[in-house]
Amino acid sequence: MSSSPEMSWLSVFPIVAIISLVAGVGILVYLRFFYVDLPPIEGIPEVPNGELLAGHFYKLGSDHATTAETWAQKYGWPVFQVRMGKRRAVILNSFDSAREWTVKNQSATLDRPWFYTFHGIISATSGRELAGLFLMSDSAATIGTSPWDERTKKQRRVVGSFTTGPSMRDMRPMLDLETCAMVSAIYYDSAKGDVELSPHIYQKRLALNLMTMFCYGTRFASIKDPLLGQILSDANTIASFRSTKANPQDFIPHLRYMGGNARNQTAMEVRKRRDTWLSTMLENIRGNLPMNLGSKKMNVAEMLLTDSQEGLTQMDIKTILGGLMSGGFETIFSTVIITIGMLSTPAGQAMQQKAYDDIMSVYESPEEAFEQCLNEEKSPYIAGLVKEALRFYPPLKLLPARQTYKEFIYQGAVIPKGLLLYVNAQAANRDKSVYGPDAEEFHPERWLEGGADVPPPYHFAFGAGARMCTAVNFSNRMLYAIFLRLIVAFKIEASKTMPANTHYINYKEDAAASNAVASDFRIRLTPRDKQTLEKCFERSEELSEGATSSQYSEPLKR
Ligand code: HEM
């Protein structure tokens, strides 16, 4: 006699029920005791209401730095812990805490975490795909994403030597060429000040050219170059992959198996294109090396390829160049563009006037200022403007993730090794206990008046401690020269129809991107004195002659 389907279901039901119960209990035990990498840290408050699997990841919204800043204010906790999916993390929101963790305890906080998307998928896969194209190495590697080890230490040392002291002097011709090319392109494209323009593309090309010239001795001679457009759009996409917000699968492991692959595919395509142009530039350098040997103005790639002291591998060379290109381009561009936006506002008119007066008090003439600004930072107001721009609009709001390298004690709490760590530069840079009641205002004068009271690192735009940006002096010099030349050349005013949004949160075109780029705006740039400016261009053309080969040069439009 055959049994009915109902009968057989009833007979297996107890077994299914027991298996489900055991599995359910197992999952609960796993989630309770084993899912999160580290147990709660006693003595550091935890933001309430973390979700079971995602923790606080989605609660941080699309703009993680702003939400963290709001939590710090709401709960009165400058330092708190959250769960980013399965990873416990601490976010530092005040100047003092950021300083204490990253400077005082720098040997304990100098590691960087390994992320599934960036290190596990994108780097590993494209490294394999492109083997044979000289790229034997991990394609995504940059110093800024590498864990702390002997290799990273060596790479930091090498990069540091290119961006300080005598190396900065050698960069003068290229800095002259690029900043003059930017100012003169704006001058002629705006019909000598008659038409408004959007400054973005000029500053993007400037920042990219500064980095390609520094690293490879090549540049884009026109803002219309199609490869320039491609690279800029790829850089935008790559930036979105570095953002914490854009990669939930790094923190919530089951998402890795739930159809996030389309995004990985895009990342790999873009990175592959980027790797191709980076390796083409390196191969060009390698090909021309015999002819250029002995020339005084070697670029970084040439110096790396001819190094005989550090024992650099091909992977070191590629990691260093990749790190310089990605570290420098977006940060310089985004700092410059929002500062121009701020200078164009009604409040910015007074800043421009003070800046111009200060410049004229330390240099003999506009021509001298235009020429000498590449050698030293003599105008305190412009130096203050640079600092204030970085304080008020740090391009990276939540700094690149760190990981603790060893255990240490913070205010009685035992901070474990392997903990994910974020410095919230947006919050720390506006800490009223350090910058005073006007911390929420853009005020370059603060660095002239009471600025001496703010201890190093003065602000956290460059990070701090053992993994601080390797190019602080170099970046400050570039920003000084860019702002000074712009202010000596023009009066900058907002467009009536498309002014800049300068609100410290709302100015960003994409709140979720890791690097904060200002939304588009237009400005009018009225030359202060056309004849003097044209003389400055000619002098600069003379002085920077030979900074690049004729193939990449950009004769003045006149
Ligand atoms: C306005 C300009 C710049 C800003 C605001 C900036 C900001 C930063 C920040 C926040 C970090 C992470 C620091 C930390 O974790 O404490 C960093 C790292 C780095 N930056 Fe910059 N940067 C700028 C320009 C540059 C330039 C021009 C270069 C190259 C020429 C560069 C190369 C690097 C490198 C190689 C690292 C990785 C350091 C490491 O992980 O050990 N940066 N930068």
Coordinates of C-alpha atoms and ligand atoms in Angstrom, one line a residue:
M1 CA 0.0 0.0 0.0
S2 CA 1.6 3.3 -1.0
S3 CA 1.6 6.2 1.5
S4 CA -0.1 9.6 0.7
P5 CA 2.1 12.7 0.3
E6 CA 0.6 14.2 3.5
M7 CA 1.7 11.1 5.4
S8 CA 5.3 11.3 4.2
W9 CA 5.5 15.0 5.0
L10 CA 4.2 14.3 8.5
S11 CA 6.9 11.7 9.0
V12 CA 9.7 14.0 8.0
F13 CA 8.4 17.1 9.7
P14 CA 10.1 16.4 13.1
I15 CA 13.4 15.9 11.4
V16 CA 13.0 19.2 9.3
A17 CA 12.0 21.0 12.5
I18 CA 15.0 19.8 14.4
I19 CA 17.4 20.6 11.6
S20 CA 15.8 24.1 11.3
L21 CA 16.0 24.7 15.0
V22 CA 19.7 23.6 15.2
A23 CA 20.5 25.7 12.2
G24 CA 18.6 28.7 13.7
V25 CA 20.4 28.4 17.0
G26 CA 23.7 27.9 15.2
I27 CA 23.2 31.1 13.2
L28 CA 22.2 33.0 16.3
V29 CA 25.3 31.8 18.2
Y30 CA 27.5 32.6 15.2
L31 CA 26.0 36.1 14.8
R32 CA 26.2 36.8 18.6
F33 CA 29.7 35.5 19.2
F34 CA 31.6 35.0 16.0
Y35 CA 30.3 37.3 13.2
V36 CA 31.9 40.6 14.4
D37 CA 35.7 40.6 14.3
L38 CA 36.2 42.1 17.7
P39 CA 34.1 42.3 20.9
P40 CA 32.8 45.7 22.1
I41 CA 35.6 47.9 23.5
E42 CA 34.9 48.7 27.1
G43 CA 35.3 52.4 27.9
I44 CA 34.4 53.6 24.3
P45 CA 30.7 54.4 23.9
E46 CA 28.8 52.6 21.1
V47 CA 26.2 54.2 18.9
P48 CA 22.9 52.5 19.7
N49 CA 20.6 50.5 17.3
G50 CA 23.1 48.7 15.1
E51 CA 21.4 46.2 12.8
L52 CA 22.1 42.5 13.1
L53 CA 24.1 42.1 9.9
A54 CA 24.9 45.6 8.7
G55 CA 25.6 47.1 12.1
H56 CA 25.7 50.9 11.6
F57 CA 26.7 50.7 8.0
Y58 CA 23.4 51.8 6.4
K59 CA 22.6 54.1 9.4
L60 CA 25.6 56.2 8.4
G61 CA 23.6 57.1 5.3
S62 CA 25.2 58.4 2.1
D63 CA 27.5 60.9 3.7
H64 CA 29.3 59.0 6.4
A65 CA 31.4 62.0 7.7
T66 CA 28.4 64.2 8.2
T67 CA 26.3 61.5 9.9
A68 CA 29.3 60.7 12.2
E69 CA 29.7 64.4 13.0
T70 CA 26.0 64.6 13.8
W71 CA 26.2 61.5 16.1
A72 CA 29.2 63.0 17.9
Q73 CA 27.3 66.2 18.6
K74 CA 24.0 64.4 19.5
Y75 CA 25.5 62.0 22.0
G76 CA 28.4 64.3 23.1
W77 CA 30.9 61.6 22.2
P78 CA 34.0 62.8 20.2
V79 CA 35.1 59.2 20.1
F80 CA 32.7 56.3 19.5
Q81 CA 32.5 52.8 18.2
V82 CA 30.2 51.5 15.6
R83 CA 29.9 48.2 13.7
M84 CA 30.5 48.3 9.9
G85 CA 28.9 45.0 9.2
K86 CA 31.2 42.4 10.6
R87 CA 33.9 44.9 11.5
R88 CA 34.1 46.9 14.7
A89 CA 35.3 50.4 14.1
V90 CA 36.1 53.5 16.0
I91 CA 35.5 57.0 14.5
L92 CA 37.5 60.0 15.9
N93 CA 35.6 63.3 15.6
S94 CA 37.6 65.8 17.6
F95 CA 41.0 67.4 17.0
D96 CA 42.5 66.1 20.3
S97 CA 41.3 62.5 19.9
A98 CA 42.5 62.4 16.2
R99 CA 45.9 63.8 17.4
E100 CA 46.1 61.4 20.4
W101 CA 45.4 58.3 18.3
T102 CA 47.3 59.1 15.1
V103 CA 50.3 61.2 16.5
K104 CA 50.8 60.2 20.1
N105 CA 50.1 56.6 19.4
Q106 CA 51.3 56.6 15.8
S107 CA 53.2 53.3 16.0
A108 CA 49.9 51.6 17.1
T109 CA 47.7 53.1 14.4
L110 CA 49.8 53.0 11.2
D111 CA 48.3 49.9 9.5
R112 CA 45.7 50.0 6.7
P113 CA 42.9 47.4 6.4
W114 CA 42.5 44.8 3.7
F115 CA 39.2 45.3 1.8
Y116 CA 37.5 42.7 -0.2
T117 CA 36.6 44.8 -3.2
F118 CA 39.7 46.9 -3.5
H119 CA 42.4 44.4 -2.6
G120 CA 40.7 41.0 -3.1
I121 CA 38.7 41.4 -6.3
I122 CA 39.9 44.4 -8.3
S123 CA 43.6 44.2 -7.7
A124 CA 43.9 40.5 -7.9
T125 CA 41.8 40.0 -11.0
S126 CA 43.2 42.8 -13.1
G127 CA 46.7 41.9 -12.1
R128 CA 46.2 38.5 -13.6
E129 CA 44.4 39.8 -16.7
L130 CA 47.1 42.2 -17.5
A131 CA 50.1 40.0 -16.8
G132 CA 52.2 40.1 -20.0
L133 CA 51.7 43.8 -20.3
F134 CA 54.6 44.4 -18.0
L135 CA 52.1 44.6 -15.1
M136 CA 53.3 41.6 -13.2
S137 CA 52.0 43.3 -10.1
D138 CA 48.9 44.0 -8.2
S139 CA 47.3 46.7 -10.3
A140 CA 45.3 48.5 -7.6
A141 CA 48.2 48.8 -5.1
T142 CA 49.0 52.3 -3.9
I143 CA 51.0 53.3 -0.9
G144 CA 47.9 54.7 0.7
T145 CA 46.0 51.4 0.6
S146 CA 49.0 49.1 1.6
P147 CA 49.4 47.5 5.0
W148 CA 52.3 48.6 7.1
D149 CA 55.4 46.5 6.3
E150 CA 59.0 46.9 5.2
R151 CA 57.9 47.5 1.5
T152 CA 55.5 50.3 2.5
K153 CA 58.1 51.8 4.7
K154 CA 60.6 51.9 1.9
Q155 CA 58.1 53.3 -0.6
R156 CA 57.2 56.1 1.8
R157 CA 60.8 56.9 2.2
V158 CA 61.4 57.1 -1.5
V159 CA 58.3 59.2 -2.1
G160 CA 59.2 61.5 0.8
S161 CA 62.5 62.2 -0.8
F162 CA 60.8 63.4 -4.1
T163 CA 58.5 65.8 -2.4
T164 CA 60.7 67.7 0.0
G165 CA 63.9 69.8 0.1
P166 CA 66.0 70.1 -3.0
S167 CA 63.5 68.0 -5.1
M168 CA 61.0 70.8 -4.6
R169 CA 63.4 73.2 -6.1
D170 CA 63.8 71.0 -9.2
M171 CA 60.0 71.1 -9.7
R172 CA 60.0 74.9 -10.2
P173 CA 59.9 74.8 -14.1
M174 CA 57.0 72.4 -14.2
L175 CA 55.0 74.3 -11.5
D176 CA 55.7 77.5 -13.5
L177 CA 54.6 75.9 -16.7
E178 CA 51.4 74.4 -15.4
T179 CA 50.1 77.3 -13.2
C180 CA 50.8 79.8 -16.0
A181 CA 49.1 77.5 -18.5
M182 CA 46.0 77.4 -16.2
V183 CA 45.9 81.2 -15.7
S184 CA 46.6 82.0 -19.3
A185 CA 44.0 79.5 -20.7
I186 CA 41.4 81.1 -18.4
Y187 CA 42.5 84.6 -19.6
Y188 CA 42.2 83.8 -23.3
D189 CA 39.2 81.5 -23.1
S190 CA 37.2 84.1 -21.2
A191 CA 38.0 86.6 -23.9
K192 CA 40.3 88.5 -21.4
G193 CA 37.6 88.6 -18.8
D194 CA 34.6 89.4 -21.0
V195 CA 32.8 86.1 -20.6
E196 CA 32.0 84.0 -17.5
L197 CA 33.3 80.4 -17.4
S198 CA 33.2 77.3 -15.3
P199 CA 36.6 76.9 -13.8
H200 CA 36.4 73.1 -13.2
I201 CA 38.1 71.8 -16.4
Y202 CA 41.0 74.2 -16.0
Q203 CA 41.7 73.1 -12.5
K204 CA 41.2 69.4 -13.4
R205 CA 43.7 69.7 -16.2
L206 CA 46.1 71.6 -14.0
A207 CA 46.0 69.0 -11.2
L208 CA 46.4 66.1 -13.6
N209 CA 49.2 67.8 -15.5
L210 CA 51.0 68.6 -12.3
M211 CA 51.0 64.9 -11.4
T212 CA 51.7 63.5 -14.9
M213 CA 54.6 66.0 -15.3
F214 CA 55.9 65.2 -11.8
C215 CA 55.7 61.5 -12.3
Y216 CA 56.3 61.0 -16.1
G217 CA 57.3 64.4 -17.6
T218 CA 54.3 64.4 -19.9
R219 CA 51.2 66.6 -20.0
F220 CA 47.9 67.4 -21.7
A221 CA 48.5 70.5 -23.9
S222 CA 44.7 71.1 -24.4
I223 CA 41.6 70.9 -22.3
K224 CA 39.9 69.4 -25.4
D225 CA 42.2 66.3 -25.6
P226 CA 39.9 63.3 -25.7
L227 CA 42.2 61.2 -23.5
L228 CA 42.1 63.9 -20.9
G229 CA 38.3 63.6 -20.8
Q230 CA 38.5 59.8 -20.6
I231 CA 41.0 59.9 -17.7
L232 CA 39.0 62.4 -15.8
S233 CA 35.9 60.4 -16.1
D234 CA 37.7 57.2 -15.1
A235 CA 39.2 58.9 -12.1
N236 CA 35.7 59.8 -11.0
T237 CA 34.6 56.3 -11.2
I238 CA 37.6 54.9 -9.4
A239 CA 37.1 57.4 -6.6
S240 CA 33.6 56.0 -6.1
F241 CA 35.2 52.6 -5.4
R242 CA 37.3 54.0 -2.7
S243 CA 34.4 55.4 -0.8
T244 CA 33.3 53.5 2.3
K245 CA 29.6 54.0 1.4
A246 CA 29.9 52.5 -2.0
N247 CA 31.2 49.1 -0.9
P248 CA 28.9 47.4 1.6
Q249 CA 30.2 44.0 0.5
D250 CA 33.5 44.9 2.2
F251 CA 31.7 44.8 5.5
I252 CA 28.7 42.6 5.0
P253 CA 30.1 39.4 3.6
H254 CA 26.9 37.7 2.3
L255 CA 26.5 40.6 -0.2
R256 CA 29.5 39.3 -2.0
Y257 CA 27.4 36.4 -3.3
M258 CA 24.3 38.4 -4.1
G259 CA 24.8 40.0 -7.5
G260 CA 27.1 42.9 -6.7
N261 CA 29.3 41.7 -9.6
A262 CA 28.2 44.3 -12.1
R263 CA 29.9 46.9 -10.0
N264 CA 33.1 44.8 -9.7
Q265 CA 33.0 44.5 -13.5
T266 CA 32.8 48.3 -14.0
A267 CA 35.7 48.7 -11.5
M268 CA 37.8 46.3 -13.3
E269 CA 37.1 47.8 -16.8
V270 CA 38.0 51.3 -15.6
R271 CA 41.0 50.2 -13.7
K272 CA 42.2 48.3 -16.7
R273 CA 42.0 51.4 -18.8
R274 CA 43.8 53.4 -16.2
D275 CA 46.5 50.7 -15.9
T276 CA 46.9 50.8 -19.7
W277 CA 47.6 54.5 -19.8
L278 CA 49.8 54.5 -16.7
S279 CA 51.9 51.6 -18.1
T280 CA 52.1 53.3 -21.5
M281 CA 53.6 56.4 -19.9
L282 CA 56.0 54.2 -17.9
E283 CA 57.0 52.3 -21.0
N284 CA 57.6 55.5 -22.9
I285 CA 59.9 56.6 -20.1
R286 CA 61.7 53.3 -20.1
G287 CA 62.1 53.5 -23.9
N288 CA 63.6 57.0 -23.8
L289 CA 65.7 56.4 -20.7
P290 CA 69.1 56.0 -22.6
M291 CA 68.6 59.4 -24.2
N292 CA 67.6 61.2 -21.1
L293 CA 70.2 59.8 -18.7
G294 CA 72.3 62.5 -17.1
S295 CA 69.6 65.2 -17.8
K296 CA 69.1 67.3 -14.6
K297 CA 65.3 67.4 -14.6
M298 CA 64.5 63.7 -14.2
N299 CA 60.9 62.9 -13.4
V300 CA 59.9 60.4 -10.7
A301 CA 59.6 57.5 -13.1
E302 CA 63.1 58.1 -14.5
M303 CA 64.5 58.4 -11.0
L304 CA 62.8 55.2 -9.9
L305 CA 63.9 53.3 -13.0
T306 CA 67.5 54.4 -12.5
D307 CA 67.6 53.9 -8.7
S308 CA 70.5 51.9 -7.5
Q309 CA 70.2 52.4 -3.7
E310 CA 66.8 51.2 -2.6
G311 CA 66.6 47.9 -4.6
L312 CA 63.2 48.8 -6.0
T313 CA 61.2 46.0 -7.6
Q314 CA 58.9 46.6 -10.6
M315 CA 56.0 46.3 -8.1
D316 CA 57.5 49.0 -5.9
I317 CA 57.9 51.3 -8.9
K318 CA 54.3 50.7 -10.0
T319 CA 52.9 51.1 -6.5
I320 CA 54.8 54.4 -6.0
L321 CA 53.7 55.9 -9.3
G322 CA 50.1 54.7 -8.8
G323 CA 50.1 56.1 -5.3
L324 CA 51.4 59.5 -6.4
M325 CA 49.0 59.8 -9.3
S326 CA 45.9 58.9 -7.3
G327 CA 47.0 60.7 -4.1
G328 CA 47.8 64.0 -5.8
F329 CA 45.4 64.6 -8.6
E330 CA 41.9 64.6 -7.0
T331 CA 43.0 66.2 -3.7
I332 CA 44.7 69.2 -5.4
F333 CA 41.9 69.7 -7.9
S334 CA 39.1 69.6 -5.3
T335 CA 40.9 71.9 -2.9
V336 CA 41.5 74.5 -5.6
I337 CA 38.0 74.4 -7.1
I338 CA 36.0 75.0 -3.9
T339 CA 38.5 77.7 -2.7
I340 CA 37.9 79.6 -6.0
G341 CA 34.2 79.2 -5.3
M342 CA 34.6 80.7 -1.9
L343 CA 36.7 83.6 -3.2
S344 CA 34.0 84.4 -5.7
T345 CA 31.3 85.0 -3.0
P346 CA 30.6 88.5 -1.6
A347 CA 32.6 87.6 1.6
G348 CA 35.4 86.3 -0.7
Q349 CA 35.7 89.8 -2.3
A350 CA 37.2 91.1 1.0
M351 CA 39.5 88.1 1.2
Q352 CA 40.8 88.7 -2.3
Q353 CA 41.5 92.3 -1.4
K354 CA 43.3 91.4 1.8
A355 CA 45.3 88.8 -0.1
Y356 CA 46.2 91.2 -2.9
D357 CA 47.3 93.9 -0.4
D358 CA 49.4 91.3 1.5
I359 CA 51.0 90.1 -1.7
M360 CA 51.9 93.6 -2.6
S361 CA 53.4 94.3 0.8
V362 CA 55.8 91.4 0.5
Y363 CA 56.7 91.5 -3.2
E364 CA 57.9 94.6 -5.2
S365 CA 55.4 94.2 -8.0
P366 CA 52.7 91.8 -9.5
E367 CA 55.4 90.5 -11.9
E368 CA 57.8 89.7 -9.0
A369 CA 55.0 88.0 -7.1
F370 CA 54.0 86.0 -10.1
E371 CA 57.5 84.8 -10.6
Q372 CA 58.7 84.3 -7.0
C373 CA 55.6 82.5 -5.6
L374 CA 57.1 79.3 -6.9
N375 CA 60.2 79.6 -4.7
E376 CA 58.9 80.5 -1.3
E377 CA 55.7 81.1 0.6
K378 CA 56.3 84.7 1.6
S379 CA 52.7 86.1 1.8
P380 CA 51.3 85.1 5.2
Y381 CA 47.7 85.7 4.0
I382 CA 48.1 83.3 1.0
A383 CA 49.7 80.7 3.3
G384 CA 46.7 81.2 5.7
L385 CA 44.3 80.9 2.8
V386 CA 45.9 77.5 1.9
K387 CA 45.6 76.3 5.5
E388 CA 42.0 77.5 5.9
A389 CA 41.0 75.9 2.6
L390 CA 42.3 72.6 3.8
R391 CA 40.8 73.0 7.2
F392 CA 37.3 74.1 6.1
Y393 CA 37.1 71.9 3.0
P394 CA 39.3 68.9 3.5
P395 CA 39.0 66.9 0.2
L396 CA 38.8 63.6 2.0
K397 CA 36.2 64.0 4.8
L398 CA 36.5 60.6 6.3
L399 CA 40.2 59.9 5.9
P400 CA 41.4 56.7 4.3
A401 CA 40.8 53.8 6.7
R402 CA 43.5 52.9 9.2
Q403 CA 43.8 49.7 11.3
T404 CA 45.5 49.4 14.6
Y405 CA 48.9 47.6 14.4
K406 CA 49.1 46.8 18.1
E407 CA 47.2 47.2 21.3
F408 CA 47.4 50.5 23.2
I409 CA 45.5 52.3 26.0
Y410 CA 43.3 55.3 25.3
Q411 CA 41.8 57.1 28.4
G412 CA 41.8 53.8 30.3
A413 CA 40.2 51.8 27.4
V414 CA 42.2 48.9 26.0
I415 CA 42.2 49.4 22.2
P416 CA 42.8 46.1 20.5
K417 CA 45.1 45.2 17.6
G418 CA 43.3 44.9 14.2
L419 CA 40.6 47.5 14.9
L420 CA 39.3 49.5 12.0
L421 CA 39.8 53.2 12.5
Y422 CA 38.5 56.4 10.8
V423 CA 39.5 60.0 11.4
N424 CA 36.6 62.3 10.6
A425 CA 38.5 65.3 9.3
Q426 CA 35.3 67.2 8.6
A427 CA 34.4 67.1 12.3
A428 CA 38.0 67.4 13.7
N429 CA 38.8 70.4 11.5
R430 CA 35.8 72.3 12.9
D431 CA 36.4 71.5 16.6
K432 CA 35.4 74.7 18.5
S433 CA 37.6 73.8 21.4
V434 CA 40.7 74.2 19.2
Y435 CA 39.6 76.7 16.5
G436 CA 37.3 78.9 18.7
P437 CA 33.7 79.9 18.4
D438 CA 34.1 80.9 14.7
A439 CA 35.3 77.4 13.7
E440 CA 32.3 77.1 11.4
E441 CA 33.3 80.1 9.4
F442 CA 35.9 80.3 6.5
H443 CA 38.3 82.7 7.9
P444 CA 41.9 82.8 6.6
E445 CA 42.9 85.5 9.1
R446 CA 42.7 82.9 11.9
W447 CA 46.1 81.7 10.9
L448 CA 47.6 85.2 11.1
E449 CA 46.0 86.1 14.4
G450 CA 45.6 83.2 16.8
G451 CA 46.8 80.5 14.4
A452 CA 50.0 79.9 16.4
D453 CA 47.9 78.4 19.2
V454 CA 46.7 75.5 17.0
P455 CA 49.3 72.7 17.4
P456 CA 50.5 70.6 14.5
P457 CA 49.2 69.1 12.3
Y458 CA 47.0 72.3 12.4
H459 CA 44.2 70.4 10.6
F460 CA 43.6 66.9 9.5
A461 CA 43.3 67.3 5.7
F462 CA 46.6 65.5 5.3
G463 CA 46.0 63.1 8.1
A464 CA 48.7 62.8 10.7
G465 CA 51.3 60.6 12.2
A466 CA 53.2 57.8 10.5
R467 CA 50.8 57.4 7.6
M468 CA 50.3 61.1 7.0
C469 CA 50.3 62.3 3.4
T470 CA 53.9 62.1 2.1
A471 CA 53.5 65.3 0.0
V472 CA 52.4 68.0 2.6
N473 CA 55.1 70.5 1.7
F474 CA 54.8 69.9 -2.0
S475 CA 51.0 70.3 -1.9
N476 CA 51.2 73.4 0.2
R477 CA 53.6 74.9 -2.3
M478 CA 51.4 74.1 -5.3
L479 CA 48.3 75.5 -3.6
Y480 CA 50.2 78.7 -2.6
A481 CA 51.4 79.2 -6.2
I482 CA 48.0 78.5 -7.7
F483 CA 46.1 80.9 -5.4
L484 CA 48.7 83.6 -5.5
R485 CA 48.8 83.6 -9.3
L486 CA 45.0 83.6 -9.6
I487 CA 44.7 86.5 -7.2
V488 CA 47.5 88.5 -8.8
A489 CA 45.9 88.0 -12.2
F490 CA 42.2 88.4 -11.6
K491 CA 39.3 89.7 -9.5
I492 CA 37.1 86.7 -9.2
E493 CA 33.3 87.2 -8.9
A494 CA 30.4 84.8 -8.8
S495 CA 28.1 84.4 -11.8
K496 CA 24.7 85.9 -11.2
T497 CA 23.0 82.9 -12.7
M498 CA 25.2 80.1 -11.5
P499 CA 27.1 81.0 -8.3
A500 CA 29.1 78.5 -6.3
N501 CA 27.5 76.6 -3.4
T502 CA 30.0 77.0 -0.6
H503 CA 28.2 75.4 2.3
Y504 CA 30.7 73.0 4.0
I505 CA 28.4 70.0 3.5
N506 CA 26.1 70.9 0.5
Y507 CA 28.9 72.0 -1.8
K508 CA 29.7 68.5 -2.9
E509 CA 28.4 67.2 -6.2
D510 CA 28.3 63.6 -4.9
A511 CA 28.0 63.3 -1.1
A512 CA 29.0 59.6 -1.2
A513 CA 32.3 60.0 -3.2
S514 CA 35.5 59.6 -1.1
N515 CA 36.9 62.9 -2.5
A516 CA 34.7 66.0 -2.2
V517 CA 34.3 67.8 -5.5
A518 CA 32.4 71.0 -5.6
S519 CA 29.3 71.1 -7.8
D520 CA 29.6 73.0 -11.0
F521 CA 29.5 76.9 -10.9
R522 CA 30.5 79.8 -13.1
I523 CA 32.6 82.8 -12.4
R524 CA 33.8 86.0 -14.0
L525 CA 37.5 86.6 -13.9
T526 CA 38.4 90.2 -14.6
P527 CA 42.1 90.8 -15.2
R528 CA 43.6 93.3 -12.8
D529 CA 45.9 94.6 -15.5
K530 CA 46.0 93.0 -18.9
Q531 CA 49.4 94.3 -20.0
T532 CA 51.1 93.2 -16.8
L533 CA 49.5 89.8 -16.9
E534 CA 50.6 89.2 -20.5
K535 CA 54.2 90.2 -19.5
C536 CA 54.0 87.7 -16.6
F537 CA 52.9 85.0 -19.1
E538 CA 55.8 85.7 -21.4
R539 CA 58.4 85.7 -18.6
S540 CA 57.0 82.4 -17.3
E541 CA 57.1 80.9 -20.8
E542 CA 60.8 81.9 -20.9
L543 CA 61.6 80.5 -17.5
S544 CA 59.8 77.2 -17.9
E545 CA 61.2 76.6 -21.3
G546 CA 62.5 73.0 -21.4
A547 CA 60.2 71.8 -18.6
T548 CA 58.8 69.4 -21.1
S549 CA 59.6 68.3 -24.6
S550 CA 58.2 70.3 -27.6
Q551 CA 55.7 67.5 -28.2
Y552 CA 53.8 68.5 -25.0
S553 CA 54.5 72.2 -24.9
E554 CA 51.7 74.8 -25.0
P555 CA 52.7 78.0 -26.7
L556 CA 50.9 81.1 -25.3
K557 CA 47.7 81.9 -27.4
R558 CA 48.4 85.6 -27.5
Ligands
HEM1 C1 45.7 69.0 -1.2 C2 46.5 68.0 -1.4 C3 46.5 66.6 -0.7 C4 45.7 66.2 0.4 C5 44.6 67.0 1.1 C6 46.1 64.9 0.7 C7 45.6 64.1 1.7 C8 46.0 62.8 2.1 C9 45.5 62.1 3.2 C10 44.3 62.5 4.1 C11 46.2 60.9 3.2 C12 46.0 59.8 4.3 C13 46.7 60.2 5.5 C14 46.4 59.4 6.7 O1 46.0 58.3 6.7 O2 46.7 59.9 7.8 C15 47.2 60.9 2.2 C16 48.0 60.0 1.9 C17 48.9 60.0 0.8 N1 49.1 61.0 0.0 FE1 48.2 62.8 0.0 N2 47.1 64.5 -0.1 C18 47.4 65.6 -1.0 C19 48.3 65.6 -2.0 C20 49.1 64.6 -2.3 C21 50.1 64.6 -3.4 C22 50.3 65.8 -4.3 C23 50.7 63.5 -3.4 C24 51.8 63.0 -4.3 C25 52.7 63.7 -4.9 C26 50.2 62.6 -2.3 C27 50.6 61.4 -2.0 C28 50.1 60.6 -0.9 C29 50.5 59.3 -0.6 C30 51.6 58.5 -1.4 C31 49.8 58.9 0.5 C32 49.9 57.5 1.2 C33 50.6 57.6 2.5 C34 50.5 56.3 3.3 O3 49.5 55.6 3.3 O4 51.6 55.9 3.9 N3 49.2 63.4 -1.7 N4 47.0 62.2 1.5

